[in-house]
Coordinates of C-alpha atoms and ligand atoms in Angstrom, one line a residue:
M1 CA 20.9 -13.0 -14.7
R2 CA 21.9 -11.0 -11.9
K3 CA 25.2 -9.0 -12.5
K4 CA 27.7 -8.9 -10.2
N5 CA 27.4 -6.8 -7.3
Q6 CA 24.4 -5.7 -8.8
K7 CA 22.0 -4.3 -6.0
R8 CA 18.7 -6.0 -5.7
I9 CA 15.1 -4.5 -4.2
A10 CA 12.0 -6.3 -3.8
V11 CA 8.4 -4.9 -3.9
L12 CA 5.0 -6.3 -3.2
T13 CA 1.6 -5.5 -3.6
G14 CA -0.8 -6.1 -0.4
G15 CA -4.5 -5.8 0.7
G16 CA -7.3 -5.1 -1.3
D17 CA -6.5 -4.5 -5.2
C18 CA -7.1 -1.1 -7.0
P19 CA -6.7 0.5 -10.4
G20 CA -3.0 2.2 -10.4
L21 CA -1.3 -0.5 -8.6
N22 CA 0.4 -2.1 -12.1
A23 CA 1.1 2.0 -12.9
V24 CA 3.4 2.0 -9.7
L25 CA 5.0 -1.4 -10.4
R26 CA 6.1 -0.2 -13.9
A27 CA 7.4 2.8 -12.6
I28 CA 9.4 1.2 -9.9
T29 CA 10.9 -1.3 -12.2
K30 CA 11.5 1.1 -15.2
Q31 CA 13.3 3.5 -13.2
A32 CA 15.2 1.2 -11.1
I33 CA 16.8 -0.5 -14.3
L34 CA 17.0 2.4 -16.5
E35 CA 18.5 4.8 -13.8
H36 CA 20.0 2.5 -11.3
D37 CA 20.6 -0.7 -12.7
L38 CA 19.2 -2.2 -10.0
E39 CA 17.7 -6.0 -10.0
I40 CA 13.8 -6.0 -8.9
I41 CA 12.3 -9.0 -7.5
G42 CA 8.6 -8.9 -7.2
I43 CA 7.0 -10.6 -4.4
E44 CA 3.9 -12.6 -5.2
D45 CA 0.3 -12.3 -3.4
G46 CA 1.8 -9.5 -1.2
Y47 CA 3.1 -10.9 2.3
E48 CA 2.3 -14.3 1.6
G49 CA 4.6 -14.2 -0.9
L50 CA 7.3 -13.2 1.6
I51 CA 6.3 -16.0 4.3
R52 CA 6.0 -18.6 1.6
N53 CA 9.2 -17.3 -0.5
R54 CA 7.3 -16.8 -3.5
H55 CA 9.1 -14.4 -6.0
Q56 CA 9.7 -13.5 -9.5
R57 CA 12.3 -11.3 -10.7
L58 CA 10.8 -8.0 -12.9
D59 CA 12.5 -7.2 -16.0
Y60 CA 11.9 -4.2 -18.0
D61 CA 9.7 -6.2 -20.6
D62 CA 7.1 -7.6 -17.7
V63 CA 6.1 -4.5 -16.8
S64 CA 5.7 -2.9 -20.6
G65 CA 2.2 -2.4 -21.5
I66 CA 0.5 -3.0 -18.0
L67 CA 0.1 0.8 -17.5
N68 CA -3.6 0.7 -18.3
L69 CA -4.2 -2.8 -16.4
G70 CA -6.3 -3.0 -13.4
G71 CA -5.3 -5.0 -10.7
T72 CA -1.6 -6.4 -9.9
I73 CA 0.4 -8.4 -12.0
L74 CA 2.1 -9.8 -8.8
G75 CA -1.0 -11.1 -7.3
T76 CA -2.1 -9.6 -3.5
S77 CA -3.8 -11.0 -0.3
N78 CA -5.4 -9.2 2.7
R79 CA -5.3 -12.4 5.0
A80 CA -1.5 -12.7 5.1
N81 CA -0.2 -10.8 8.4
P82 CA 3.2 -12.3 9.3
F83 CA 2.8 -10.8 12.9
R84 CA -0.8 -12.8 12.8
Y85 CA -0.7 -15.6 10.4
Q86 CA -3.8 -17.4 10.1
I87 CA -3.1 -21.3 10.5
G88 CA -5.9 -23.5 9.1
R89 CA -9.4 -22.0 8.0
G90 CA -12.1 -23.8 10.3
K91 CA -14.0 -21.8 12.4
H92 CA -11.6 -21.2 15.3
P93 CA -8.4 -20.9 13.5
D94 CA -4.8 -20.6 15.3
F95 CA -2.5 -17.8 14.7
S96 CA 1.3 -17.4 14.7
D97 CA 3.8 -14.8 14.3
V98 CA 5.9 -15.3 11.3
S99 CA 7.6 -12.0 11.3
D100 CA 11.1 -13.5 12.3
K101 CA 10.8 -16.1 9.2
V102 CA 9.9 -13.1 7.1
V103 CA 13.0 -10.7 8.1
K104 CA 15.1 -14.5 7.4
N105 CA 13.5 -14.8 4.0
L106 CA 14.3 -11.2 3.2
K107 CA 18.0 -11.6 4.2
T108 CA 18.3 -14.7 2.3
L109 CA 16.9 -12.9 -0.9
G110 CA 19.6 -10.2 -0.3
V111 CA 17.3 -7.4 -0.8
E112 CA 18.6 -3.5 -0.2
C113 CA 15.2 -2.4 0.2
L114 CA 11.5 -3.9 0.7
V115 CA 8.8 -1.5 -1.2
C116 CA 5.2 -2.2 0.1
I117 CA 2.3 -1.0 -1.6
G118 CA -0.9 -1.1 -0.3
G119 CA -3.6 0.5 2.3
D120 CA -3.4 0.9 6.2
G121 CA -2.9 -2.6 7.2
T122 CA -0.4 -3.2 4.8
L123 CA 1.6 -0.4 5.8
S124 CA 1.0 -1.1 9.4
I125 CA 2.6 -4.6 8.8
A126 CA 5.5 -2.3 6.9
H127 CA 6.0 -0.6 10.0
G128 CA 6.1 -3.4 12.4
L129 CA 8.8 -5.1 9.7
S130 CA 10.9 -1.8 9.5
Q131 CA 11.2 -1.8 13.5
K132 CA 12.6 -5.3 12.8
G133 CA 15.3 -3.8 11.0
V134 CA 13.8 -4.4 7.2
P135 CA 14.5 -1.3 5.2
I136 CA 11.4 -0.3 4.1
I137 CA 9.5 2.2 1.7
G138 CA 5.7 2.5 2.0
V139 CA 3.4 3.7 -1.0
P140 CA -0.2 4.3 -0.3
K141 CA -3.1 2.5 -2.4
T142 CA -6.7 2.3 -1.8
I143 CA -9.9 3.4 -3.6
D144 CA -11.1 4.2 0.2
N145 CA -8.8 7.5 0.3
D146 CA -8.4 6.9 3.8
I147 CA -4.7 6.8 4.4
Q148 CA -3.0 9.0 7.0
G149 CA -0.2 10.8 5.4
T150 CA -1.4 12.0 2.1
D151 CA -4.2 13.7 0.5
V152 CA -5.3 11.5 -2.1
S153 CA -4.2 7.5 -2.9
F154 CA -4.6 6.3 -6.5
G155 CA -7.2 3.9 -7.1
F156 CA -10.0 6.8 -5.7
D157 CA -10.0 8.5 -8.6
S158 CA -11.3 5.3 -10.6
A159 CA -13.5 4.3 -8.5
V160 CA -15.4 7.6 -8.2
Q161 CA -15.7 7.3 -11.7
V162 CA -17.1 3.9 -11.4
C163 CA -19.6 5.1 -9.2
T164 CA -20.5 8.5 -10.8
D165 CA -21.3 6.5 -14.4
A166 CA -23.3 4.1 -12.2
I167 CA -25.4 7.2 -10.5
D168 CA -25.8 8.5 -13.9
R169 CA -27.0 5.5 -15.5
L170 CA -29.4 4.8 -12.3
H171 CA -31.1 8.3 -13.3
S172 CA -32.9 6.9 -16.2
T173 CA -34.6 3.9 -14.7
A174 CA -35.1 5.9 -11.4
K175 CA -37.3 8.4 -13.2
S176 CA -39.1 6.0 -15.4
H177 CA -40.2 3.7 -12.5
H178 CA -40.8 6.7 -10.1
R179 CA -38.6 5.2 -7.7
V180 CA -36.1 5.8 -4.7
M181 CA -32.9 4.3 -5.7
I182 CA -30.1 3.5 -3.2
V183 CA -26.8 3.3 -4.5
E184 CA -24.3 1.6 -1.8
V185 CA -20.6 2.1 -2.3
M186 CA -17.5 1.0 -0.9
G187 CA -15.0 3.1 1.6
R188 CA -15.2 1.4 4.9
T189 CA -15.7 3.6 7.8
A190 CA -14.6 6.8 5.5
G191 CA -17.0 8.5 3.5
W192 CA -14.9 9.8 0.7
I193 CA -16.1 7.6 -2.2
A194 CA -19.8 8.5 -1.1
L195 CA -19.2 12.3 -1.0
H196 CA -17.3 12.4 -4.4
S197 CA -19.5 10.3 -6.2
G198 CA -22.8 11.5 -4.9
I199 CA -21.9 15.2 -5.8
A200 CA -20.2 13.8 -9.3
G201 CA -23.6 12.0 -9.9
G202 CA -26.0 14.6 -8.6
G203 CA -27.3 12.6 -5.9
D204 CA -30.4 13.7 -3.7
I205 CA -29.2 12.3 -0.6
I206 CA -25.4 11.5 0.4
L207 CA -24.9 9.6 3.5
L208 CA -21.4 9.3 5.0
P209 CA -20.0 6.8 8.2
E210 CA -18.7 10.4 9.6
L211 CA -22.3 11.7 9.9
P212 CA -25.1 9.4 11.2
Y213 CA -28.3 9.9 9.5
D214 CA -31.7 10.8 11.1
L215 CA -34.7 9.0 9.0
D216 CA -36.8 12.4 9.3
P217 CA -35.1 14.8 7.3
I218 CA -34.4 11.9 4.5
M219 CA -38.2 11.2 4.2
E220 CA -39.0 14.7 4.1
V221 CA -36.6 15.2 1.2
L222 CA -37.9 12.3 -0.6
K223 CA -41.9 13.4 0.0
A224 CA -41.0 17.2 -1.0
R225 CA -39.4 16.1 -4.6
N226 CA -42.7 13.8 -5.1
R227 CA -44.8 16.8 -4.1
K228 CA -42.9 19.0 -6.4
G229 CA -43.3 16.2 -9.4
R230 CA -39.7 14.9 -9.2
R231 CA -41.1 11.4 -8.6
F232 CA -37.7 9.8 -8.0
S233 CA -35.0 10.5 -6.0
I234 CA -31.3 8.9 -5.9
I235 CA -29.4 8.2 -2.7
V236 CA -25.9 7.7 -2.6
V237 CA -25.2 5.6 0.8
A238 CA -21.5 4.8 2.1
E239 CA -21.2 1.1 3.3
G240 CA -20.0 2.3 7.0
A241 CA -22.7 4.9 7.2
K242 CA -25.2 3.9 10.4
S243 CA -27.8 6.0 11.5
R244 CA -27.9 8.2 14.6
G245 CA -27.4 5.6 17.6
G246 CA -27.2 2.7 15.1
K247 CA -25.0 0.3 14.3
V248 CA -22.4 -0.1 11.2
V249 CA -24.3 -3.1 9.1
L250 CA -21.8 -5.9 8.2
Q251 CA -21.8 -9.0 6.0
T252 CA -19.9 -10.8 8.1
R253 CA -18.5 -10.5 11.2
G254 CA -15.7 -12.4 10.5
D255 CA -13.5 -15.3 12.5
G256 CA -10.9 -13.1 13.9
G257 CA -8.6 -13.4 10.7
V258 CA -6.9 -10.2 9.1
A259 CA -9.7 -7.9 7.2
S260 CA -12.5 -10.5 8.2
E261 CA -14.9 -8.2 9.0
R262 CA -16.8 -7.5 5.7
L263 CA -19.2 -4.1 5.6
G264 CA -22.2 -4.1 3.6
G265 CA -26.3 -3.8 3.8
I266 CA -27.0 -0.6 5.0
G267 CA -28.6 0.1 1.4
F268 CA -31.1 -2.9 2.1
A269 CA -31.7 -2.0 5.5
L270 CA -32.2 1.6 4.7
G271 CA -34.7 0.6 1.7
R272 CA -36.7 -1.2 4.2
E273 CA -36.6 1.9 6.5
I274 CA -37.9 4.0 3.6
E275 CA -40.5 1.6 2.5
Q276 CA -41.9 1.2 5.9
A277 CA -42.1 5.2 6.5
A278 CA -43.9 5.9 3.0
D279 CA -45.6 4.5 0.3
L280 CA -42.0 5.1 -1.8
E281 CA -41.1 2.1 -4.1
T282 CA -37.1 1.4 -3.4
R283 CA -34.5 -0.3 -5.0
V284 CA -31.0 -1.0 -4.0
V285 CA -27.9 -1.4 -6.1
V286 CA -24.5 -2.3 -4.3
L287 CA -21.8 -1.6 -6.7
G288 CA -19.3 -3.9 -4.7
H289 CA -16.1 -4.8 -6.4
L290 CA -16.8 -3.0 -9.7
Q291 CA -15.4 -0.1 -7.9
R292 CA -12.0 -1.8 -7.5
S293 CA -12.2 -3.3 -11.3
G294 CA -11.1 -2.2 -14.6
S295 CA -8.8 0.0 -15.9
P296 CA -7.0 3.1 -14.1
S297 CA -8.2 6.6 -14.5
A298 CA -5.5 8.7 -16.1
F299 CA -5.3 10.4 -13.2
D300 CA -4.5 7.4 -11.3
R301 CA -2.1 6.4 -13.9
I302 CA -0.3 9.7 -13.2
L303 CA -0.2 9.6 -9.5
G304 CA 0.8 5.7 -9.7
T305 CA 3.7 6.8 -11.7
R306 CA 4.9 9.8 -9.6
L307 CA 4.7 7.7 -6.5
G308 CA 6.8 4.5 -8.0
S309 CA 9.3 6.9 -9.3
E310 CA 9.6 8.9 -5.5
A311 CA 9.9 5.4 -4.1
V312 CA 13.1 4.7 -6.6
A313 CA 14.4 8.1 -5.3
M314 CA 14.0 7.3 -1.6
I315 CA 15.5 4.1 -1.9
M316 CA 18.7 5.8 -3.5
A317 CA 18.3 8.5 -0.7
K318 CA 18.0 5.5 2.1
R319 CA 15.0 7.1 3.4
F320 CA 13.5 4.2 4.9
G321 CA 10.7 3.6 7.4
A322 CA 8.8 6.1 5.5
M323 CA 5.7 6.5 2.8
V324 CA 5.7 8.6 -0.5
G325 CA 2.5 10.5 -0.3
V326 CA 0.9 13.8 -1.7
K327 CA 0.1 17.1 0.2
G328 CA -1.3 19.7 -1.8
N329 CA 0.1 18.7 -5.1
R330 CA 3.5 17.9 -3.9
L331 CA 5.2 14.9 -3.0
C332 CA 5.7 14.2 0.8
H333 CA 7.4 11.6 2.9
T334 CA 5.8 10.2 6.1
P335 CA 7.1 7.9 8.8
L336 CA 5.7 4.8 8.9
K337 CA 4.8 5.1 12.3
S338 CA 2.1 7.9 11.8
I339 CA 0.4 5.9 8.9
A340 CA -0.2 3.2 11.5
K341 CA -2.9 5.4 13.6
G342 CA -6.0 4.3 12.2
P343 CA -7.7 5.7 8.8
R344 CA -8.1 9.4 7.8
N345 CA -12.1 10.2 7.9
V346 CA -13.8 12.9 6.5
P347 CA -13.6 15.7 8.6
K348 CA -17.3 17.2 9.6
N349 CA -16.6 20.4 8.4
H350 CA -15.0 19.1 5.4
P351 CA -15.6 22.1 2.5
L352 CA -17.5 19.3 0.2
I353 CA -20.2 18.6 3.1
A354 CA -21.0 22.5 2.8
V355 CA -20.9 22.5 -1.1
A356 CA -23.1 19.9 -1.2
E357 CA -25.7 21.2 1.1
S358 CA -25.7 24.4 -0.5
V359 CA -27.0 23.3 -3.5
G360 CA -29.7 21.2 -1.9
T361 CA -28.6 18.0 -1.3
C362 CA -29.5 16.1 1.9
M363 CA -26.6 14.7 4.2
G364 CA -29.2 13.1 6.6
R365 CA -29.3 15.8 9.0
T366 CA -31.5 18.6 9.5
L367 CA -29.9 22.1 8.8
Ligands
F6P401 O1 -10.3 -1.4 1.3 C1 -10.7 -1.4 0.4 C2 -12.2 -2.2 0.1 O2 -12.5 -2.2 -1.3 C3 -13.5 -1.2 0.9 O3 -13.9 -0.4 0.2 C4 -14.1 -2.6 1.1 O4 -14.6 -2.5 2.5 C5 -13.5 -3.8 1.2 O5 -12.0 -3.6 0.8 C6 -13.7 -5.2 0.5 O6 -12.8 -6.0 0.4 P1 -12.8 -7.5 0.3 O7 -12.3 -7.4 -1.1 O8 -12.0 -8.4 1.1 O9 -14.2 -8.1 0.1

C-alpha cells in the first residue's frame, strides 16, 4: 500500500536487453526505499508499458536476489517509440504519435520522475518526453558501448567476456583443422566489442566499422601465417564492418519500424571472399544474442549499482533532463539532448588500435 504523501517514481528498461539491467533496478529500488522512503513503479516492456498502462509496484523483496540475473525483470521492447508508434504489423504499417497519451498516463500515475534505462534509441525518446515537460533521468545501457556522454556502459564488459571466451575456444578447432575461423560480433556501427575482444582473445585480424578494410592485407597475413607454419587464423569482425568502398551487410532491411534494420552477415561475405582468393578453408561463427545473455560480469554489476544509486541522488536533487555516466572513473551528468546526437564510435586514432597493430594484429589495412 502506498503511504499517505509518499512520493512515487517510475522506472523502465527500453531497447535491447543486456547484462546489468537488474543491478540498476535493484540499486534504484533499494536506495529509493531505504534512504528516501519512495514508492517505485516498474513500467513493463519499456515504452510499450507506458503507452498501454502496464506497470507493477517494485518492493524491496522484488529486487532481492536479482543482482546476478541477466535480462530485465521488467521486460523490454525496442519497437515501442511513442513518437512513432507502429500500428499493425503488415508490410506497410501505419505510425502514430502517441507521446501525449504517455505524458497523460504518467500524470495519472502521479510520478515525480521517470528513470529511463536504455541505449541511444531509448534515451532519444526520453529526451523527447523531457521536452514535453516529463521529469526524466537517463541511465545508459548497451553491450555496444556506443552512447555519448559516458566512457563505458554496463553490458559491454560482459559481452566482451563472452566473445573472448568464444575466441579462446575456437582456437583449438581452428588449429586442428588448419582453418580460418571468422568470429562475427555485435556492436551495430561501433567496433568496441570487436576491438576489445579481438585484443583479449588474440585475434590475428580485427575488422571494425570505423576502419573499412582492404582484402589484400588480410590475404597477406593469412598466407604469411601459413608459410610460417601457423596453419590457422582467427578473424574477429564487427557486424557493422565493411570493405573500403563497400556497404554494411544487413540481415533485414526492415519495414521502417523502430530498430527494424538488422545488421549481420559480414562474416559469411568475408568468408566467401577469402575462399575465392586462396585455397584456405574458412568457417564462420556468428555469436549473436549470446553476447547479450546470461549473468553480468562483476564489473557490470558494480557499474550498474553505481549508476542506479546516482540516478536516485539525481532524483532527490531534481537534476532532470540528464543522463548519469562515467568519465574517467568518475560519475558525471550529461544533458539528454547531447546524447541524442548519434552513436559514439571508436576514434580512428584510438590507442587500442595502435596497441593491436604494435603486436602484429592486422586491422584490415596496410601499414
Ligand atoms: O544494440 C545492441 C544490439 O545487440 C546490437 O549489437 C545488435 O545489432 C542489435 O542490438 C540486435 O538487435 P535485436 O535484439 O533487435 O536483434
